[in-house]
Each structure stands twice: as C-alpha cells, then as structure tokens.
C-alpha cells in the first residue's frame, strides 16, 4: 500500500505503460470517462470535477487522448497514445491508495501491458499539517524570497 505518514502530504504515482494489448479503449471518450470514474472509486477517492477527456490530433506519435479527474484528495490523469501502444499515468493523493489497485484497473481496461516507467514520489515532505506551523513556514519563506 502506498501509505501516507504524518511526515508528508501524500504520494504521487507516475507510470508509463507500454506494449498495451488492446488499444481500442484508448480511442473512446466514453470508455475513458467510465474508466476514470471506476479507477478513482476503486482506490477510494472522491470526484469533485470531471472526468474530462480531450483529444490530441496530429501525427500518430502525438495523437491520443487525455483524461483527468479532480479529486477531493488531489487528481488522477491519463494520457493515451494508441498508435504507440502507451499510456502515461499520474495519480496524486493525500489519502493512501494501493498501487496494485491502480495497475489492476489498467489491466481490466487494456489487458496485458508492460511497466516501462514507474516512480513513487513522497510529496510535501516539508508541508506541515498544522495550520499554525504552515503559516510560520510560509511567512519565513516569504521574508527570504
């Protein structure tokens, strides 16, 4: 489980999935809208806006779809490149979530794939949860800026 301690704000999981077995879902707006809703539901997040899907036309190496959903816990986004059989993924949350659940949802969407890139980043390690401490940190940084 990607866990959140009191020492950081949250976790950001970024992935590049390659060798996508079934690229058909990556061409379809409604499929991506449904997928984004199901993904964030599975990882226990709360949608506050979206999903929104946009199409990028152009040469095959740049053509694809982007889908994003704004969450009460932060955001989730995917960028698809069907002609390259690739997907870029970004899930950022202040609430713990399981990477295995994210990967399982993509397997359900496209079948087999390879993980070409994977990075888990602890975000906001100096970001205090206490509002008084946050004000002091902000004020100190503003004076030195």
mmCIF file with all atom_site columns, C-alpha atoms in Angstrom:
data_model
loop_
_atom_site.group_PDB
_atom_site.id
_atom_site.type_symbol
_atom_site.label_atom_id
_atom_site.label_alt_id
_atom_site.label_comp_id
_atom_site.label_asym_id
_atom_site.label_entity_id
_atom_site.label_seq_id
_atom_site.pdbx_PDB_ins_code
_atom_site.Cartn_x
_atom_site.Cartn_y
_atom_site.Cartn_z
_atom_site.occupancy
_atom_site.B_iso_or_equiv
_atom_site.pdbx_formal_charge
_atom_site.auth_seq_id
_atom_site.auth_comp_id
_atom_site.auth_asym_id
_atom_site.auth_atom_id
_atom_site.pdbx_PDB_model_num
ATOM 1   C CA . UNK A 1 1   ? 0.000   0.000  0.000   1.00 0.00 ? 1   UNK A CA 1
ATOM 2   C CA . UNK A 1 2   ? 1.162   3.470  -0.753  1.00 0.00 ? 2   UNK A CA 1
ATOM 3   C CA . UNK A 1 3   ? 0.965   4.942  2.685   1.00 0.00 ? 3   UNK A CA 1
ATOM 4   C CA . UNK A 1 4   ? 0.887   8.414  3.993   1.00 0.00 ? 4   UNK A CA 1
ATOM 5   C CA . UNK A 1 5   ? 2.524   9.229  7.249   1.00 0.00 ? 5   UNK A CA 1
ATOM 6   C CA . UNK A 1 6   ? 2.430   12.410 9.200   1.00 0.00 ? 6   UNK A CA 1
ATOM 7   C CA . UNK A 1 7   ? 5.779   13.365 7.665   1.00 0.00 ? 7   UNK A CA 1
ATOM 8   C CA . UNK A 1 8   ? 4.479   14.171 4.178   1.00 0.00 ? 8   UNK A CA 1
ATOM 9   C CA . UNK A 1 9   ? 1.359   15.410 2.420   1.00 0.00 ? 9   UNK A CA 1
ATOM 10  C CA . UNK A 1 10  ? 0.762   12.480 0.102   1.00 0.00 ? 10  UNK A CA 1
ATOM 11  C CA . UNK A 1 11  ? 2.042   10.172 -2.600  1.00 0.00 ? 11  UNK A CA 1
ATOM 12  C CA . UNK A 1 12  ? 2.252   10.611 -6.359  1.00 0.00 ? 12  UNK A CA 1
ATOM 13  C CA . UNK A 1 13  ? 2.423   7.523  -8.543  1.00 0.00 ? 13  UNK A CA 1
ATOM 14  C CA . UNK A 1 14  ? 3.557   8.061  -12.130 1.00 0.00 ? 14  UNK A CA 1
ATOM 15  C CA . UNK A 1 15  ? 3.677   5.276  -14.674 1.00 0.00 ? 15  UNK A CA 1
ATOM 16  C CA . UNK A 1 16  ? 4.361   4.704  -18.339 1.00 0.00 ? 16  UNK A CA 1
ATOM 17  C CA . UNK A 1 17  ? 2.594   1.582  -19.526 1.00 0.00 ? 17  UNK A CA 1
ATOM 18  C CA . UNK A 1 18  ? 3.859   0.142  -22.820 1.00 0.00 ? 18  UNK A CA 1
ATOM 19  C CA . UNK A 1 19  ? 3.066   -2.784 -25.110 1.00 0.00 ? 19  UNK A CA 1
ATOM 20  C CA . UNK A 1 20  ? -0.666  -2.254 -24.488 1.00 0.00 ? 20  UNK A CA 1
ATOM 21  C CA . UNK A 1 21  ? -2.511  -5.388 -25.630 1.00 0.00 ? 21  UNK A CA 1
ATOM 22  C CA . UNK A 1 22  ? -5.868  -3.776 -26.505 1.00 0.00 ? 22  UNK A CA 1
ATOM 23  C CA . UNK A 1 23  ? -5.666  -0.163 -27.724 1.00 0.00 ? 23  UNK A CA 1
ATOM 24  C CA . UNK A 1 24  ? -9.347  0.139  -28.713 1.00 0.00 ? 24  UNK A CA 1
ATOM 25  C CA . UNK A 1 25  ? -10.407 1.599  -25.315 1.00 0.00 ? 25  UNK A CA 1
ATOM 26  C CA . UNK A 1 26  ? -7.755  4.305  -25.693 1.00 0.00 ? 26  UNK A CA 1
ATOM 27  C CA . UNK A 1 27  ? -9.623  5.796  -28.676 1.00 0.00 ? 27  UNK A CA 1
ATOM 28  C CA . UNK A 1 28  ? -13.034 6.088  -26.992 1.00 0.00 ? 28  UNK A CA 1
ATOM 29  C CA . UNK A 1 29  ? -14.044 9.118  -24.895 1.00 0.00 ? 29  UNK A CA 1
ATOM 30  C CA . UNK A 1 30  ? -16.921 7.416  -23.071 1.00 0.00 ? 30  UNK A CA 1
ATOM 31  C CA . UNK A 1 31  ? -14.802 4.385  -22.226 1.00 0.00 ? 31  UNK A CA 1
ATOM 32  C CA . UNK A 1 32  ? -12.155 6.676  -20.721 1.00 0.00 ? 32  UNK A CA 1
ATOM 33  C CA . UNK A 1 33  ? -14.768 8.645  -18.735 1.00 0.00 ? 33  UNK A CA 1
ATOM 34  C CA . UNK A 1 34  ? -16.144 5.408  -17.301 1.00 0.00 ? 34  UNK A CA 1
ATOM 35  C CA . UNK A 1 35  ? -12.642 4.096  -16.638 1.00 0.00 ? 35  UNK A CA 1
ATOM 36  C CA . UNK A 1 36  ? -11.588 7.213  -14.718 1.00 0.00 ? 36  UNK A CA 1
ATOM 37  C CA . UNK A 1 37  ? -14.700 7.003  -12.514 1.00 0.00 ? 37  UNK A CA 1
ATOM 38  C CA . UNK A 1 38  ? -14.083 3.322  -11.817 1.00 0.00 ? 38  UNK A CA 1
ATOM 39  C CA . UNK A 1 39  ? -10.369 3.878  -11.147 1.00 0.00 ? 39  UNK A CA 1
ATOM 40  C CA . UNK A 1 40  ? -10.905 6.559  -8.522  1.00 0.00 ? 40  UNK A CA 1
ATOM 41  C CA . UNK A 1 41  ? -13.766 4.605  -6.960  1.00 0.00 ? 41  UNK A CA 1
ATOM 42  C CA . UNK A 1 42  ? -11.553 1.535  -6.636  1.00 0.00 ? 42  UNK A CA 1
ATOM 43  C CA . UNK A 1 43  ? -8.778  3.489  -4.908  1.00 0.00 ? 43  UNK A CA 1
ATOM 44  C CA . UNK A 1 44  ? -11.279 5.151  -2.566  1.00 0.00 ? 44  UNK A CA 1
ATOM 45  C CA . UNK A 1 45  ? -11.164 8.725  -3.818  1.00 0.00 ? 45  UNK A CA 1
ATOM 46  C CA . UNK A 1 46  ? -13.893 11.359 -4.160  1.00 0.00 ? 46  UNK A CA 1
ATOM 47  C CA . UNK A 1 47  ? -14.576 13.054 -7.523  1.00 0.00 ? 47  UNK A CA 1
ATOM 48  C CA . UNK A 1 48  ? -15.225 16.783 -7.308  1.00 0.00 ? 48  UNK A CA 1
ATOM 49  C CA . UNK A 1 49  ? -14.874 17.580 -11.047 1.00 0.00 ? 49  UNK A CA 1
ATOM 50  C CA . UNK A 1 50  ? -14.710 15.542 -14.222 1.00 0.00 ? 50  UNK A CA 1
ATOM 51  C CA . UNK A 1 51  ? -13.763 13.242 -15.694 1.00 0.00 ? 51  UNK A CA 1
ATOM 52  C CA . UNK A 1 52  ? -12.855 15.379 -18.662 1.00 0.00 ? 52  UNK A CA 1
ATOM 53  C CA . UNK A 1 53  ? -11.476 13.842 -21.867 1.00 0.00 ? 53  UNK A CA 1
ATOM 54  C CA . UNK A 1 54  ? -9.688  15.759 -24.613 1.00 0.00 ? 54  UNK A CA 1
ATOM 55  C CA . UNK A 1 55  ? -8.370  14.590 -27.972 1.00 0.00 ? 55  UNK A CA 1
ATOM 56  C CA . UNK A 1 56  ? -4.974  15.463 -29.384 1.00 0.00 ? 56  UNK A CA 1
ATOM 57  C CA . UNK A 1 57  ? -4.896  15.073 -33.159 1.00 0.00 ? 57  UNK A CA 1
ATOM 58  C CA . UNK A 1 58  ? -1.777  15.070 -35.241 1.00 0.00 ? 58  UNK A CA 1
ATOM 59  C CA . UNK A 1 59  ? 0.863   12.637 -36.315 1.00 0.00 ? 59  UNK A CA 1
ATOM 60  C CA . UNK A 1 60  ? 0.457   9.138  -34.816 1.00 0.00 ? 60  UNK A CA 1
ATOM 61  C CA . UNK A 1 61  ? 3.297   9.579  -32.326 1.00 0.00 ? 61  UNK A CA 1
ATOM 62  C CA . UNK A 1 62  ? 1.495   12.593 -30.819 1.00 0.00 ? 62  UNK A CA 1
ATOM 63  C CA . UNK A 1 63  ? -2.162  11.656 -31.304 1.00 0.00 ? 63  UNK A CA 1
ATOM 64  C CA . UNK A 1 64  ? -4.179  10.377 -28.377 1.00 0.00 ? 64  UNK A CA 1
ATOM 65  C CA . UNK A 1 65  ? -6.491  11.266 -25.536 1.00 0.00 ? 65  UNK A CA 1
ATOM 66  C CA . UNK A 1 66  ? -6.020  12.864 -22.154 1.00 0.00 ? 66  UNK A CA 1
ATOM 67  C CA . UNK A 1 67  ? -8.411  12.185 -19.300 1.00 0.00 ? 67  UNK A CA 1
ATOM 68  C CA . UNK A 1 68  ? -8.332  13.959 -15.962 1.00 0.00 ? 68  UNK A CA 1
ATOM 69  C CA . UNK A 1 69  ? -10.409 13.944 -12.822 1.00 0.00 ? 69  UNK A CA 1
ATOM 70  C CA . UNK A 1 70  ? -10.103 16.405 -9.946  1.00 0.00 ? 70  UNK A CA 1
ATOM 71  C CA . UNK A 1 71  ? -10.400 14.683 -6.595  1.00 0.00 ? 71  UNK A CA 1
ATOM 72  C CA . UNK A 1 72  ? -11.100 15.920 -3.112  1.00 0.00 ? 72  UNK A CA 1
ATOM 73  C CA . UNK A 1 73  ? -7.811  14.153 -2.372  1.00 0.00 ? 73  UNK A CA 1
ATOM 74  C CA . UNK A 1 74  ? -5.984  15.711 -5.413  1.00 0.00 ? 74  UNK A CA 1
ATOM 75  C CA . UNK A 1 75  ? -6.093  14.375 -9.007  1.00 0.00 ? 75  UNK A CA 1
ATOM 76  C CA . UNK A 1 76  ? -5.712  11.485 -11.443 1.00 0.00 ? 76  UNK A CA 1
ATOM 77  C CA . UNK A 1 77  ? -4.767  11.794 -15.103 1.00 0.00 ? 77  UNK A CA 1
ATOM 78  C CA . UNK A 1 78  ? -4.004  9.535  -18.044 1.00 0.00 ? 78  UNK A CA 1
ATOM 79  C CA . UNK A 1 79  ? -2.553  10.361 -21.433 1.00 0.00 ? 79  UNK A CA 1
ATOM 80  C CA . UNK A 1 80  ? -3.023  7.715  -24.112 1.00 0.00 ? 80  UNK A CA 1
ATOM 81  C CA . UNK A 1 81  ? -1.002  7.136  -27.257 1.00 0.00 ? 81  UNK A CA 1
ATOM 82  C CA . UNK A 1 82  ? -2.824  4.298  -29.012 1.00 0.00 ? 82  UNK A CA 1
ATOM 83  C CA . UNK A 1 83  ? -0.549  4.240  -32.079 1.00 0.00 ? 83  UNK A CA 1
ATOM 84  C CA . UNK A 1 84  ? 2.460   3.823  -29.802 1.00 0.00 ? 84  UNK A CA 1
ATOM 85  C CA . UNK A 1 85  ? 0.564   1.373  -27.538 1.00 0.00 ? 85  UNK A CA 1
ATOM 86  C CA . UNK A 1 86  ? 1.389   3.502  -24.484 1.00 0.00 ? 86  UNK A CA 1
ATOM 87  C CA . UNK A 1 87  ? -0.325  5.230  -21.572 1.00 0.00 ? 87  UNK A CA 1
ATOM 88  C CA . UNK A 1 88  ? 1.107   7.777  -19.133 1.00 0.00 ? 88  UNK A CA 1
ATOM 89  C CA . UNK A 1 89  ? -0.496  7.754  -15.674 1.00 0.00 ? 89  UNK A CA 1
ATOM 90  C CA . UNK A 1 90  ? -0.388  10.240 -12.788 1.00 0.00 ? 90  UNK A CA 1
ATOM 91  C CA . UNK A 1 91  ? -2.229  9.638  -9.503  1.00 0.00 ? 91  UNK A CA 1
ATOM 92  C CA . UNK A 1 92  ? -1.589  12.088 -6.669  1.00 0.00 ? 92  UNK A CA 1
ATOM 93  C CA . UNK A 1 93  ? -3.388  11.838 -3.350  1.00 0.00 ? 93  UNK A CA 1
ATOM 94  C CA . UNK A 1 94  ? -3.173  12.903 0.254   1.00 0.00 ? 94  UNK A CA 1
ATOM 95  C CA . UNK A 1 95  ? -5.135  9.723  1.036   1.00 0.00 ? 95  UNK A CA 1
ATOM 96  C CA . UNK A 1 96  ? -3.350  6.345  0.976   1.00 0.00 ? 96  UNK A CA 1
ATOM 97  C CA . UNK A 1 97  ? -4.074  4.107  -2.010  1.00 0.00 ? 97  UNK A CA 1
ATOM 98  C CA . UNK A 1 98  ? -2.820  0.770  -3.324  1.00 0.00 ? 98  UNK A CA 1
ATOM 99  C CA . UNK A 1 99  ? -0.642  0.752  -6.424  1.00 0.00 ? 99  UNK A CA 1
ATOM 100 C CA . UNK A 1 100 ? -1.882  -2.786 -7.082  1.00 0.00 ? 100 UNK A CA 1
ATOM 101 C CA . UNK A 1 101 ? -5.429  -1.433 -7.453  1.00 0.00 ? 101 UNK A CA 1
ATOM 102 C CA . UNK A 1 102 ? -4.298  1.168  -9.998  1.00 0.00 ? 102 UNK A CA 1
ATOM 103 C CA . UNK A 1 103 ? -2.453  -1.476 -12.033 1.00 0.00 ? 103 UNK A CA 1
ATOM 104 C CA . UNK A 1 104 ? -5.401  -3.887 -11.841 1.00 0.00 ? 104 UNK A CA 1
ATOM 105 C CA . UNK A 1 105 ? -7.775  -1.260 -13.242 1.00 0.00 ? 105 UNK A CA 1
ATOM 106 C CA . UNK A 1 106 ? -5.477  -0.694 -16.220 1.00 0.00 ? 106 UNK A CA 1
ATOM 107 C CA . UNK A 1 107 ? -5.221  -4.447 -16.789 1.00 0.00 ? 107 UNK A CA 1
ATOM 108 C CA . UNK A 1 108 ? -9.018  -4.587 -16.801 1.00 0.00 ? 108 UNK A CA 1
ATOM 109 C CA . UNK A 1 109 ? -9.120  -1.721 -19.326 1.00 0.00 ? 109 UNK A CA 1
ATOM 110 C CA . UNK A 1 110 ? -6.440  -2.833 -21.809 1.00 0.00 ? 110 UNK A CA 1
ATOM 111 C CA . UNK A 1 111 ? -5.403  -6.377 -20.912 1.00 0.00 ? 111 UNK A CA 1
ATOM 112 C CA . UNK A 1 112 ? -1.687  -7.024 -20.783 1.00 0.00 ? 112 UNK A CA 1
ATOM 113 C CA . UNK A 1 113 ? 0.940   -4.294 -20.659 1.00 0.00 ? 113 UNK A CA 1
ATOM 114 C CA . UNK A 1 114 ? 4.492   -3.710 -19.537 1.00 0.00 ? 114 UNK A CA 1
ATOM 115 C CA . UNK A 1 115 ? 5.532   -1.150 -16.952 1.00 0.00 ? 115 UNK A CA 1
ATOM 116 C CA . UNK A 1 116 ? 8.154   0.875  -18.828 1.00 0.00 ? 116 UNK A CA 1
ATOM 117 C CA . UNK A 1 117 ? 8.494   3.552  -16.127 1.00 0.00 ? 117 UNK A CA 1
ATOM 118 C CA . UNK A 1 118 ? 7.362   3.659  -12.517 1.00 0.00 ? 118 UNK A CA 1
ATOM 119 C CA . UNK A 1 119 ? 8.017   6.300  -9.904  1.00 0.00 ? 119 UNK A CA 1
ATOM 120 C CA . UNK A 1 120 ? 6.542   6.856  -6.480  1.00 0.00 ? 120 UNK A CA 1
ATOM 121 C CA . UNK A 1 121 ? 7.226   10.291 -5.033  1.00 0.00 ? 121 UNK A CA 1
ATOM 122 C CA . UNK A 1 122 ? 6.554   11.387 -1.482  1.00 0.00 ? 122 UNK A CA 1
ATOM 123 C CA . UNK A 1 123 ? 5.123   14.875 -1.925  1.00 0.00 ? 123 UNK A CA 1
ATOM 124 C CA . UNK A 1 124 ? 5.112   17.717 0.586   1.00 0.00 ? 124 UNK A CA 1
ATOM 125 C CA . UNK A 1 125 ? 7.692   16.362 2.998   1.00 0.00 ? 125 UNK A CA 1
ATOM 126 C CA . UNK A 1 126 ? 8.119   19.827 4.490   1.00 0.00 ? 126 UNK A CA 1
ATOM 127 C CA . UNK A 1 127 ? 4.443   20.702 4.209   1.00 0.00 ? 127 UNK A CA 1
ATOM 128 C CA . UNK A 1 128 ? 3.031   20.902 7.756   1.00 0.00 ? 128 UNK A CA 1
ATOM 129 C CA . UNK A 1 129 ? -0.488  19.721 8.504   1.00 0.00 ? 129 UNK A CA 1
ATOM 130 C CA . UNK A 1 130 ? -0.786  22.112 11.426  1.00 0.00 ? 130 UNK A CA 1
ATOM 131 C CA . UNK A 1 131 ? -2.116  25.453 10.119  1.00 0.00 ? 131 UNK A CA 1
ATOM 132 C CA . UNK A 1 132 ? -0.090  27.457 12.649  1.00 0.00 ? 132 UNK A CA 1
ATOM 133 C CA . UNK A 1 133 ? 3.123   25.739 11.566  1.00 0.00 ? 133 UNK A CA 1
ATOM 134 C CA . UNK A 1 134 ? 2.121   26.242 7.908   1.00 0.00 ? 134 UNK A CA 1
ATOM 135 C CA . UNK A 1 135 ? 1.698   29.979 8.468   1.00 0.00 ? 135 UNK A CA 1
ATOM 136 C CA . UNK A 1 136 ? 5.113   30.225 10.141  1.00 0.00 ? 136 UNK A CA 1
ATOM 137 C CA . UNK A 1 137 ? 6.763   28.294 7.300   1.00 0.00 ? 137 UNK A CA 1
ATOM 138 C CA . UNK A 1 138 ? 5.027   30.424 4.650   1.00 0.00 ? 138 UNK A CA 1
ATOM 139 C CA . UNK A 1 139 ? 5.950   33.657 6.440   1.00 0.00 ? 139 UNK A CA 1
ATOM 140 C CA . UNK A 1 140 ? 9.587   32.622 6.867   1.00 0.00 ? 140 UNK A CA 1
ATOM 141 C CA . UNK A 1 141 ? 9.917   31.709 3.194   1.00 0.00 ? 141 UNK A CA 1
ATOM 142 C CA . UNK A 1 142 ? 8.203   34.893 2.063   1.00 0.00 ? 142 UNK A CA 1
ATOM 143 C CA . UNK A 1 143 ? 10.601  37.083 4.061   1.00 0.00 ? 143 UNK A CA 1
ATOM 144 C CA . UNK A 1 144 ? 13.610  35.333 2.477   1.00 0.00 ? 144 UNK A CA 1
ATOM 145 C CA . UNK A 1 145 ? 12.236  35.385 -1.077  1.00 0.00 ? 145 UNK A CA 1
#
